[in-house]
Short mmCIF file of C-alpha atoms in Angstrom, two decimals:
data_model
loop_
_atom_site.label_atom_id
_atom_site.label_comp_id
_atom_site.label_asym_id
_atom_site.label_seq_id
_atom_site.Cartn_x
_atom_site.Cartn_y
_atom_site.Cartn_z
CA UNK A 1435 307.02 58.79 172.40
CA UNK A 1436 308.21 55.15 171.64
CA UNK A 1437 308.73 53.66 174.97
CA UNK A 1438 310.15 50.41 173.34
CA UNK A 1439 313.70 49.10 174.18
CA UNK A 1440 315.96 49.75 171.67
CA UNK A 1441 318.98 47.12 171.14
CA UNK A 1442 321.88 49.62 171.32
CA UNK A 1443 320.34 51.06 174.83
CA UNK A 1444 322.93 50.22 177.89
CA UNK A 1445 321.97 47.48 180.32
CA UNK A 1446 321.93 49.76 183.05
CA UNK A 1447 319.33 52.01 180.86
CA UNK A 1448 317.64 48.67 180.59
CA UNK A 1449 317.41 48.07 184.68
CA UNK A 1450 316.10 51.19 185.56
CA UNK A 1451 313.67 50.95 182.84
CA UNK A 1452 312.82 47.86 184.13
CA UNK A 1453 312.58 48.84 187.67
CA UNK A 1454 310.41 52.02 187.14
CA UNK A 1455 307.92 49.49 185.20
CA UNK A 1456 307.75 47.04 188.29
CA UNK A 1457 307.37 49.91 190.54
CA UNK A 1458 304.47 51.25 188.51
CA UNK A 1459 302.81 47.70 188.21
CA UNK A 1460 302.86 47.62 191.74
CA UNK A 1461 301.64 50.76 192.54
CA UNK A 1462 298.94 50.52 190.44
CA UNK A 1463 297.09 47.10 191.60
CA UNK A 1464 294.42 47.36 193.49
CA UNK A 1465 295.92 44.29 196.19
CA UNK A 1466 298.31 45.21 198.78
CA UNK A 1467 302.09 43.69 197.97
CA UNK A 1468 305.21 43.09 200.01
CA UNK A 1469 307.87 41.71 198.59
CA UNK A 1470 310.62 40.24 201.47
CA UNK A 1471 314.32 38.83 201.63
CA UNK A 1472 314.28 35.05 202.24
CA UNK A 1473 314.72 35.50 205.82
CA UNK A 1474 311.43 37.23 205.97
CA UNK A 1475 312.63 40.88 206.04
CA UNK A 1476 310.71 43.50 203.93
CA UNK A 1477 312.54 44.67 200.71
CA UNK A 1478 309.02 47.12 198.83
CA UNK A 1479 305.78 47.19 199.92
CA UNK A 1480 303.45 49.01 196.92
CA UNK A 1481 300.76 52.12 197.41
CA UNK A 1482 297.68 49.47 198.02
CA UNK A 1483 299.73 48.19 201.07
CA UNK A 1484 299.79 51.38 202.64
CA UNK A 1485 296.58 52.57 201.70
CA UNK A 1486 295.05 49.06 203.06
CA UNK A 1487 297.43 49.17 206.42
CA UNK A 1488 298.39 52.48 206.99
CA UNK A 1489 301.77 51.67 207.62
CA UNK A 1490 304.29 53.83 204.81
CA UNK A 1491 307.02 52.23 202.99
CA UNK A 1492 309.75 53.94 205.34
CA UNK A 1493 307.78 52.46 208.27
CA UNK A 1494 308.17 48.72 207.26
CA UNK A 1495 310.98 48.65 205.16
CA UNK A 1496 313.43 46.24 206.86
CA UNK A 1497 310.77 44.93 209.59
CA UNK A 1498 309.27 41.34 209.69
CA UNK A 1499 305.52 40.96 208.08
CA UNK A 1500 304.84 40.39 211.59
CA UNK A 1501 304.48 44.09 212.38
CA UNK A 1502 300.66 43.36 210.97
CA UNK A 1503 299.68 40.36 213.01
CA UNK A 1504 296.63 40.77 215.14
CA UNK A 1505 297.54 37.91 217.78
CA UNK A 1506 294.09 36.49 216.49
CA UNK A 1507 295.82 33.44 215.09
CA UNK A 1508 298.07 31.17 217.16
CA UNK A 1509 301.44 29.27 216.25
CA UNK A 1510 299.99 26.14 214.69
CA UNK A 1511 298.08 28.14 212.01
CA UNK A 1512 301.50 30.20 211.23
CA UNK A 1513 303.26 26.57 211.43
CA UNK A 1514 300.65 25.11 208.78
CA UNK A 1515 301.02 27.92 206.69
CA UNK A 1516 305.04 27.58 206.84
CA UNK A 1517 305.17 23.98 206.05
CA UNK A 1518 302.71 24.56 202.93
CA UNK A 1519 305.32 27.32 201.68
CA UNK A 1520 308.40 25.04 202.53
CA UNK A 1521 306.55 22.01 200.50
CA UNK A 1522 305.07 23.86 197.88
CA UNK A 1523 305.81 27.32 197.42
CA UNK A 1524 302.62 28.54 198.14
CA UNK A 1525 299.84 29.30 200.04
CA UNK A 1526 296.68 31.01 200.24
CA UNK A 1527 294.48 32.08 203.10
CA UNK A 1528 292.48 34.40 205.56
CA UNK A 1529 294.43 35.96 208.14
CA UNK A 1530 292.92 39.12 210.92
CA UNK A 1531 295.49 41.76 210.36
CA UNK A 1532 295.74 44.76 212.27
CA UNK A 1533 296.16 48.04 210.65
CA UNK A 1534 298.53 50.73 211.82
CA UNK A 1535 295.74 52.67 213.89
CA UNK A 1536 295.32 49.66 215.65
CA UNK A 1537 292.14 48.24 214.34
CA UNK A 1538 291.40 44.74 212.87
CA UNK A 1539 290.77 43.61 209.42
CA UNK A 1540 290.28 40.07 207.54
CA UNK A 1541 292.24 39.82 204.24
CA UNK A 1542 293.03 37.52 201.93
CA UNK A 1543 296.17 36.44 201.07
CA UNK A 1544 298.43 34.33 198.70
CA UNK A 1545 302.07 34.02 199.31
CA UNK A 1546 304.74 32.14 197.15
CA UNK A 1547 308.56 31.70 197.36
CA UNK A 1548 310.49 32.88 194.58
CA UNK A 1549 314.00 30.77 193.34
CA UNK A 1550 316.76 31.72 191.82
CA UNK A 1551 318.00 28.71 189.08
CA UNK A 1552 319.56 26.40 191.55
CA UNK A 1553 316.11 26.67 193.43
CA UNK A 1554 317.30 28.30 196.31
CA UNK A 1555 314.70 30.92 197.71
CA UNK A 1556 315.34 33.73 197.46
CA UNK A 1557 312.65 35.92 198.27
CA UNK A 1558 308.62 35.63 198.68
CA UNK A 1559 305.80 37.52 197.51
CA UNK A 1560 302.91 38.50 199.67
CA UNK A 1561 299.61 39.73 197.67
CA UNK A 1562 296.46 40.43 199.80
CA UNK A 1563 293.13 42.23 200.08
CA UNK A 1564 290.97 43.66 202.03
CA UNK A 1565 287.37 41.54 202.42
CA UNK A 1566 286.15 43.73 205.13
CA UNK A 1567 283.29 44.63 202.93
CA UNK A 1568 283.19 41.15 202.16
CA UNK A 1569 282.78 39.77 205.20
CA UNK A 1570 280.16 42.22 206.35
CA UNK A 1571 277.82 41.40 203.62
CA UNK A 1572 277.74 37.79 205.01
CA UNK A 1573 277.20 38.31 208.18
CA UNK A 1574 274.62 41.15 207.34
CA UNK A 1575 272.84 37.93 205.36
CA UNK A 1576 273.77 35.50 208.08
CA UNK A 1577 271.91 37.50 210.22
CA UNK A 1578 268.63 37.98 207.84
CA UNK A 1579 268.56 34.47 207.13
CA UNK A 1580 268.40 33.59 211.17
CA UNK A 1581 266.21 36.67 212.07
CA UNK A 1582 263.09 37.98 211.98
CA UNK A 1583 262.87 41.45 209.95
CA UNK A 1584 260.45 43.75 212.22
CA UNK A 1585 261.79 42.92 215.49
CA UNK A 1586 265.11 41.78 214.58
CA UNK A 1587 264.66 38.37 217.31
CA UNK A 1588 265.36 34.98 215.95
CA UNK A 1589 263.06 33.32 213.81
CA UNK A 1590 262.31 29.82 213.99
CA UNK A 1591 265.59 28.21 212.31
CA UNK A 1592 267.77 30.20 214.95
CA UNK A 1593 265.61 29.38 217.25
CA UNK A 1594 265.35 25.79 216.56
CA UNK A 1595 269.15 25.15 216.29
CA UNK A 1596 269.42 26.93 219.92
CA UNK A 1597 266.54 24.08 221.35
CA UNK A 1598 268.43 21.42 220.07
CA UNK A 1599 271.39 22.91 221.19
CA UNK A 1600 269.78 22.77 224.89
CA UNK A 1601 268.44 19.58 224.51
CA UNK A 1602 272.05 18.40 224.28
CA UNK A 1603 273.74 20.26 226.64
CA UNK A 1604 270.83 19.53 228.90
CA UNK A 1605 270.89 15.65 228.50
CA UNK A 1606 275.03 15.97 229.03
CA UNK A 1607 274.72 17.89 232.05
CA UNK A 1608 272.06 16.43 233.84
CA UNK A 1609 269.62 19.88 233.46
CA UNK A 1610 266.27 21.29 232.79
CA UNK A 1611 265.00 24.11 230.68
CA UNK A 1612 261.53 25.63 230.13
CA UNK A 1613 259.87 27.11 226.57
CA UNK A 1614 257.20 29.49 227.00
CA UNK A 1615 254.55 30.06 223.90
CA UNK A 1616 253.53 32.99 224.21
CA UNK A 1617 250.71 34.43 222.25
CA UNK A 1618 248.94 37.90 222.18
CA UNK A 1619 245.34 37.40 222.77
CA UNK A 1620 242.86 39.37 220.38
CA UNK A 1621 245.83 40.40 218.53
CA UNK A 1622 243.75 40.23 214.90
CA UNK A 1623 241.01 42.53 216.23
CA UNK A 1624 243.77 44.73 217.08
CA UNK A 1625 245.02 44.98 213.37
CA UNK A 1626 241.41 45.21 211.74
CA UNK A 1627 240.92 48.14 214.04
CA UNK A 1628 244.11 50.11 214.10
CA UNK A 1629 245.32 49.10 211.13
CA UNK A 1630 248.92 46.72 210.19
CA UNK A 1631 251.11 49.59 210.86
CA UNK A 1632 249.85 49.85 214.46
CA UNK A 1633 250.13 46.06 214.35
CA UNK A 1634 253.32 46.59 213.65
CA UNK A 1635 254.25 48.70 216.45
CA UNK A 1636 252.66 46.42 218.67
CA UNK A 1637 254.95 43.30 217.97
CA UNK A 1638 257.84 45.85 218.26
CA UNK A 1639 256.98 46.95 221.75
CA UNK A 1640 256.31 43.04 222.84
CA UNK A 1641 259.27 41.85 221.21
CA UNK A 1642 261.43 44.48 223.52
CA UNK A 1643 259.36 44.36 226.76
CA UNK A 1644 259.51 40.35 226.31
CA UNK A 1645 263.53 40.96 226.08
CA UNK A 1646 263.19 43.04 228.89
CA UNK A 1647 261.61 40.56 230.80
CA UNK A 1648 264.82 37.52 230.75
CA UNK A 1649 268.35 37.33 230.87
CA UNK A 1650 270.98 38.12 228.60
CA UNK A 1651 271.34 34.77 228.45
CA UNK A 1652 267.78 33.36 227.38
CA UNK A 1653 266.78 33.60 223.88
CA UNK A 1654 263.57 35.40 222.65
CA UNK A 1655 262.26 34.23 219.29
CA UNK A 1656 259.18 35.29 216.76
CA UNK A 1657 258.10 32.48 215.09
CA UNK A 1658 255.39 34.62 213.14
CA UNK A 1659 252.62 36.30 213.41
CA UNK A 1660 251.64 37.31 217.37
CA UNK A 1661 253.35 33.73 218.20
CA UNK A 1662 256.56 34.29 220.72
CA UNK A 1663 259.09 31.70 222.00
CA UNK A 1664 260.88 31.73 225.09
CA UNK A 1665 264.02 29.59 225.99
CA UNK A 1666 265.07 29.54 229.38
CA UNK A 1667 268.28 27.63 229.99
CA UNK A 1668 270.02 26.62 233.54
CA UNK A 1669 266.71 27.07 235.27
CA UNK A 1670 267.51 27.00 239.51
CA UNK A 1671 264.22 25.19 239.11
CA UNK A 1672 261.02 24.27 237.32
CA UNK A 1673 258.69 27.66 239.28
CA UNK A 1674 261.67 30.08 237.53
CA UNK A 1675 259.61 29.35 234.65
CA UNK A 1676 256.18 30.25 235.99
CA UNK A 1677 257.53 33.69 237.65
CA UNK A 1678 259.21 34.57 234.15
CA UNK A 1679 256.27 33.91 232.44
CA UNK A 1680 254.26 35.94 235.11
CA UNK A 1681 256.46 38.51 234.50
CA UNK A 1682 256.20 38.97 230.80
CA UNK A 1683 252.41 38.87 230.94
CA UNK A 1684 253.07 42.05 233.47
CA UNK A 1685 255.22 43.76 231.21
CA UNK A 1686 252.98 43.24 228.22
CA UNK A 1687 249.79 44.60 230.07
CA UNK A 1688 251.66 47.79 231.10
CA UNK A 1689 253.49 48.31 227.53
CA UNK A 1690 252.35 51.84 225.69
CA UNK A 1691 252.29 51.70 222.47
CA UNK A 1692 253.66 54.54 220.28
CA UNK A 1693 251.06 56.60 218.44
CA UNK A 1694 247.94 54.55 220.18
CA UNK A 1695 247.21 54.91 223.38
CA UNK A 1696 244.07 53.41 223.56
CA UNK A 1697 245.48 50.19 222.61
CA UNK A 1698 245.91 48.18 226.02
CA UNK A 1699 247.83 43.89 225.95
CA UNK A 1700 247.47 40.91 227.28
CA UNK A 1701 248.96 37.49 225.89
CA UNK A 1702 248.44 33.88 227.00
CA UNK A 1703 251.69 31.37 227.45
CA UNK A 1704 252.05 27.92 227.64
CA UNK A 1705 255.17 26.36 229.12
CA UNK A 1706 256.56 22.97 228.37
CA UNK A 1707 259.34 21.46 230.75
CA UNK A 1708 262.62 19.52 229.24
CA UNK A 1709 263.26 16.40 229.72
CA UNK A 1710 259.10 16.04 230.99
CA UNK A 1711 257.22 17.06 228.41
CA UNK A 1712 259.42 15.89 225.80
CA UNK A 1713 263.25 15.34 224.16
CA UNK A 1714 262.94 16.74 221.14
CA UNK A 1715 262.66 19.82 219.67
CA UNK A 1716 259.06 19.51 217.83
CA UNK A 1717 257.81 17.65 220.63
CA UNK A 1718 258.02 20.88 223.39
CA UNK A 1719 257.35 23.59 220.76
CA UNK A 1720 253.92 21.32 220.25
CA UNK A 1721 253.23 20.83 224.22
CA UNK A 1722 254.32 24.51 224.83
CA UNK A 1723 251.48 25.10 222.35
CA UNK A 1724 249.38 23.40 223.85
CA UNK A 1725 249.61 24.24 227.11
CA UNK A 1726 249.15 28.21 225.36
CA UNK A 1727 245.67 27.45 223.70
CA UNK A 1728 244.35 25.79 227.22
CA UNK A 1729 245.53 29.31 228.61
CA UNK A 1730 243.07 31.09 226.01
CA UNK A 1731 240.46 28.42 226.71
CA UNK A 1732 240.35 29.46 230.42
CA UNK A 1733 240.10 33.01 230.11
CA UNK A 1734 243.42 34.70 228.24
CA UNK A 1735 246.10 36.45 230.17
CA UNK A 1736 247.27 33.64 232.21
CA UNK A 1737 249.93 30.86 232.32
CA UNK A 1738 249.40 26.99 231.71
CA UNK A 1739 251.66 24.38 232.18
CA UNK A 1740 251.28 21.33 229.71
CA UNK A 1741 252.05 19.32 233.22
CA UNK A 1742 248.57 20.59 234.54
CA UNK A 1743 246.60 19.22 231.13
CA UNK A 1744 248.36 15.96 231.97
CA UNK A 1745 247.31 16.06 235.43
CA UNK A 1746 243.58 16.28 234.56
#
């Protein structure tokens, strides 16, 4: 069947012809669309917008776009986008929407102002997607890139931008924080005899017994291997960092490991005092270090202080 216009058809024959092929071009993309009045009122919405918000045509149909903000965004951002539309006739963006059940979504969106020929608007166009999926892909890689696969802690670039991080705070506020090494002591023998897997499992179970053993607040961090860092902020004062090291070496001896009994713990930590054993971040990681290997050196399964090697 020849779908073409013919020259003799009527104008109104024309219209609707038109109209059914706008309403089908809308309903077929893949974006959500919302076409309003130039006072902001909705005039169509196509099948994407409902599928993406849940709201139906009949449902929005007359109301203000508002109907989908989240209240994540706050009058200046709405003012900026405004004055881009007023000066330009466009804009494009991320906005948090909320969907009709209530939950939250990012999308994308591009607006722009339609004129009639005397450049009056007269309505505006609102295309948008969906980046949910988006979005969760780069946080899932955000958070590989700043943690450590097996036991999911931060690795050392997380754990270096939270040190320096401290260090400033610290400095600004007048205030002291500790960094425990801590490192499991015979941990190699322990892999030649039970094998990685079991090796595995046993930097599991000391990765959660050592997040056991802080605050919510305090950051636990693998730096590799059987190497562990502690970072304990807001300290009342400098013997919170001696019981909290005390107290992970207890919760390491007593940990069970899955599958080996026979396996029994112990680790060795060194602890390195901000602003006294240094102002940078290399600087304690190094004393904390230290201060861990003079641990080993006098017997494994204790605590050092790199203030007692300076005090020899």
């Amino acid at each position: 069947m020849d779908s073409r216009v013919g020259p003799d058809e009527p104008l109104d024959q024309q219209a609707s012809r038109s109209n059914r092929l706008w309403a089908a071009t809308l309903d077929a993309a893949s974006e959500g669309m919302m076409v309003t009045d130039h006072r902001g009122n909705i005039l169509l919405v196509n099948r994407a917008y409902t599928e993406i918000t849940g709201y139906s045509a009949d449902e929005v149909i007359g109301c203000n776009p508002r109907v989908l903000q989240s209240g994540t965004h706050d009058e200046k951002f709405y003012a900026t986008m405004w004055q881009a539309l007023n000066t330009t006739g466009k804009w494009r963006g991320e906005i948090c929407n909320r969907r009709k059940d209530g939950t939250l979504y990012p999308s994308w969106v591009s607006i722009s102002a339609i004129t009639n020929d005397a450049g009056e608007v007269t309505n505006y166009l609102g295309v948008f997607s969906d980046i949910s999926i988006v979005r969760a892909a780069q946080q899932q890689l955000a958070h590989l890139a700043h943690h450590d696969p097996l036991t999911d802690l931060p690795n050392r670039l997380l754990l270096t931008e939270r040190v320096q991080h401290a260090i400033e705070m610290a400095h600004r506020e007048k205030k002291r924080f500790a960094l425990l090494f801590v490192d499991l002591d015979r941990f190699k023998q322990i892999n030649d005899a039970y094998g990685h897997d079991a090796g595995d499992e046993v930097l599991k179970t000391v990765a959660q017994r050592m997040r056991c053993s802080v605050r919510a607040a305090d950051t636990v961090a693998r730096l590799g291997g059987d190497e562990f860092i502690v970072l304990l902020e807001n300290m009342k004062n400098d013997d919170c960092a001696k019981r909290v090291a005390n107290k992970i070496l207890g919760n390491i001896a007593d940990a069970d490991i899955k599958g080996e009994p026979d396996i029994r713990l112990s680790a060795s930590i060194g602890i390195a005092l901000y602003p006294d054993d240094g102002v940078e971040v290399d600087t304690l990681l190094r004393k904390a270090d230290s201060a861990m290997y003079r641990s080993k050196t006098l017997g494994r399964g204790r605590v050092d202080s790199y203030r007692s090697i300076e005090d020899e």
